[in-house]
Each structure stands twice: as structure tokens, then as C-alpha cells.
Amino acid sequence: MTPDVEARKRAAAEAAVALVKEGNIVGLGTGSTAKYAILKLGDMAQDGFEVRGVPTSIATANLAKEHGIPLTSLEEFPEIDLTIDGADEVDPHLDMIKGMGGALFREKLVAAASKTVAIAVDASKLVKTLGSRVPVPVEVHPFGWKVSKARLQALGGAPQLRLAGGVTYRTDNDNYVLDTRFKAIRDPAALEREMNNVPGVVDNGLFVGVATVVLVADAKGVKARKR
Ligand code: 5RP
């Protein structure tokens, strides 16, 4: 990553943190952009700002603990004030692909529980059509994953089992990920539903109608795009 991209990720994430109010329950996203939000919130918490976080992954929980953010859970707070997360692609309707970091299942649940979902991205994540750059990560149960794979192919996808260090990648939920390329995703809402109807699919990385606001950072600064 160039220093510019890192600075933009940080600027977008910090603009999202500016939406947090004292006493809020905050969903903590996963990835290299969400990390900057966690660092900023951690500084604020250590200065006495009252906030509790609901992490979307084990990595995020560890980072948040390290930086002094008190953690809670969906069990304790099934309603979250604000979630801050990143994205892999964002289209003009603010629909997204997420999950290249593997946390899509928990990210979607935490977002679903949130009154406001603030997404922080650098401008390179903006696309006209979802699927232009990245595949859709699909979390599948390991039992019978090849059946799920064949059904995703029947939907027009080209699924590939995600590997990490030469072995099958496992999510925090101990599932597999099928990174599934599509030629063009014309109707993300329909495809999101169809993929979640495939037996063995736990959830998929199309996030349609989820973002409340997307904070986009480019060379000129950060702009908010609202649904
Ligand atoms: C993790 C995600 C991330 O939000 C997404 O991959 C973006 O990550 P980054 O900010 O590192 O580019 O969905 O599951």
C-alpha cells in the first residue's frame, strides 16, 4: 500500500469515528481501514470517552482490547448505535462487496443490528458495477462444500476455495470461503438472496441496502455519501 492510500484509509476511518457519541455501543469492523477507527476510538477511550465495542472478528477483538476499548457482545446488546467498517467494493447505490478479510458473516450480523452503518473507504474501492474487481466471498460450511460450490457455479459464478499459506482458509466460525467471481452483477439484491438459498452457504459478501453512509477519502479529503 502506498502512503497515500494508508493516509486516505485513516482519514475515512477517523471521519466515521467522528459520528460516535459518548455512551454509544459501536460495532467494530475488520480490516486495514477499520483498524484506524479502532486506534482512534482506543485513544478516545483511554482519555475517558465512554464507549463499548462489539467486534466483528477475533482479530478486531484482540486489537480493540490491546487499545483499551471495552468490549461487549450482540448477546448483551442486540441493538447497536453505530457500526464502523470497511468494504472491498462500493457501487453508486452504496451496495457493497465485503469479506475479503474473511469476517463477512459477523460483519453482516453486526451491521444488521445497527441503527447506523458507516463505511470508510479510500476512493479506489468505488466501482460502477459490483464484482468488477473482486470476487464475492461466500462462507460455506465445510460439510458438503463441493455441493455448495456446484450450486454457485449453476448461478453463473466461478467459485474458488480460499487458501491461506497453502492450506484451506478457515473463518472465525471454522467455515470455508469460496471466492466467487461473476461476469457482471446486475441485480445484487437478487444474487445475494439466491446465494443464501444455496444449501451449505452460511452467508455471502454482497451487502445490499446495508450502508447508511459511506465516507470516501481521496486526494482532496473525505466526502460523505448517504443513502
Ligand atoms: C473484512 C472486510 C473488510 O471490511 C474489507 O475486506 C475491507 O478491508 P480493507 O479495509 O483492509 O481493505 O469485509 O471481512
mmCIF file with all atom_site columns, C-alpha atoms in Angstrom, residues 86-98 119-134 207 211 213-216 225 227:
data_model
loop_
_atom_site.group_PDB
_atom_site.id
_atom_site.type_symbol
_atom_site.label_atom_id
_atom_site.label_alt_id
_atom_site.label_comp_id
_atom_site.label_asym_id
_atom_site.label_entity_id
_atom_site.label_seq_id
_atom_site.pdbx_PDB_ins_code
_atom_site.Cartn_x
_atom_site.Cartn_y
_atom_site.Cartn_z
_atom_site.occupancy
_atom_site.B_iso_or_equiv
_atom_site.pdbx_formal_charge
_atom_site.auth_seq_id
_atom_site.auth_comp_id
_atom_site.auth_asym_id
_atom_site.auth_atom_id
_atom_site.pdbx_PDB_model_num
ATOM 1  C CA . GLY A 1 86  ? -14.543 -1.023 5.589   1.00 0.00 ? 86  GLY A CA 1
ATOM 2  C CA . ALA A 1 87  ? -15.532 -2.513 2.223   1.00 0.00 ? 87  ALA A CA 1
ATOM 3  C CA . ASP A 1 88  ? -13.899 -4.144 -0.783  1.00 0.00 ? 88  ASP A CA 1
ATOM 4  C CA . GLU A 1 89  ? -16.162 -2.519 -3.407  1.00 0.00 ? 89  GLU A CA 1
ATOM 5  C CA . VAL A 1 90  ? -18.875 0.139  -3.164  1.00 0.00 ? 90  VAL A CA 1
ATOM 6  C CA . ASP A 1 91  ? -21.252 0.890  -6.056  1.00 0.00 ? 91  ASP A CA 1
ATOM 7  C CA . PRO A 1 92  ? -23.209 4.116  -6.750  1.00 0.00 ? 92  PRO A CA 1
ATOM 8  C CA . HIS A 1 93  ? -26.213 2.764  -4.750  1.00 0.00 ? 93  HIS A CA 1
ATOM 9  C CA . LEU A 1 94  ? -23.872 2.220  -1.766  1.00 0.00 ? 94  LEU A CA 1
ATOM 10 C CA . ASP A 1 95  ? -24.256 -1.526 -2.130  1.00 0.00 ? 95  ASP A CA 1
ATOM 11 C CA . MET A 1 96  ? -21.058 -3.376 -1.369  1.00 0.00 ? 96  MET A CA 1
ATOM 12 C CA . ILE A 1 97  ? -18.882 -6.428 -1.568  1.00 0.00 ? 97  ILE A CA 1
ATOM 13 C CA . LYS A 1 98  ? -17.249 -7.263 1.750   1.00 0.00 ? 98  LYS A CA 1
ATOM 14 C CA . ILE A 1 119 ? -18.452 2.536  5.868   1.00 0.00 ? 119 ILE A CA 1
ATOM 15 C CA . ALA A 1 120 ? -14.971 4.008  5.466   1.00 0.00 ? 120 ALA A CA 1
ATOM 16 C CA . VAL A 1 121 ? -13.097 3.551  2.193   1.00 0.00 ? 121 VAL A CA 1
ATOM 17 C CA . ASP A 1 122 ? -10.415 5.126  0.108   1.00 0.00 ? 122 ASP A CA 1
ATOM 18 C CA . ALA A 1 123 ? -11.721 6.119  -3.314  1.00 0.00 ? 123 ALA A CA 1
ATOM 19 C CA . SER A 1 124 ? -10.096 3.115  -5.029  1.00 0.00 ? 124 SER A CA 1
ATOM 20 C CA . LYS A 1 125 ? -12.937 0.964  -3.622  1.00 0.00 ? 125 LYS A CA 1
ATOM 21 C CA . LEU A 1 126 ? -15.589 2.761  -5.709  1.00 0.00 ? 126 LEU A CA 1
ATOM 22 C CA . VAL A 1 127 ? -16.884 0.787  -8.722  1.00 0.00 ? 127 VAL A CA 1
ATOM 23 C CA . LYS A 1 128 ? -19.706 1.220  -11.221 1.00 0.00 ? 128 LYS A CA 1
ATOM 24 C CA . THR A 1 129 ? -20.761 -2.418 -11.007 1.00 0.00 ? 129 THR A CA 1
ATOM 25 C CA . LEU A 1 130 ? -20.138 -4.792 -8.124  1.00 0.00 ? 130 LEU A CA 1
ATOM 26 C CA . GLY A 1 131 ? -17.828 -7.677 -8.950  1.00 0.00 ? 131 GLY A CA 1
ATOM 27 C CA . SER A 1 132 ? -15.690 -5.586 -11.323 1.00 0.00 ? 132 SER A CA 1
ATOM 28 C CA . ARG A 1 133 ? -12.550 -6.066 -9.266  1.00 0.00 ? 133 ARG A CA 1
ATOM 29 C CA . VAL A 1 134 ? -13.059 -8.636 -6.543  1.00 0.00 ? 134 VAL A CA 1
ATOM 30 C CA . PHE A 1 207 ? -24.139 -6.249 1.404   1.00 0.00 ? 207 PHE A CA 1
ATOM 31 C CA . ALA A 1 211 ? -24.651 1.113  4.445   1.00 0.00 ? 211 ALA A CA 1
ATOM 32 C CA . VAL A 1 213 ? -23.298 6.451  4.961   1.00 0.00 ? 213 VAL A CA 1
ATOM 33 C CA . VAL A 1 214 ? -20.068 5.833  3.054   1.00 0.00 ? 214 VAL A CA 1
ATOM 34 C CA . LEU A 1 215 ? -17.091 8.049  3.888   1.00 0.00 ? 215 LEU A CA 1
ATOM 35 C CA . VAL A 1 216 ? -14.871 8.217  0.830   1.00 0.00 ? 216 VAL A CA 1
ATOM 36 C CA . ARG A 1 225 ? -22.284 9.709  0.519   1.00 0.00 ? 225 ARG A CA 1
ATOM 37 C CA . ARG A 1 227 ? -28.329 6.528  1.059   1.00 0.00 ? 227 ARG A CA 1
#
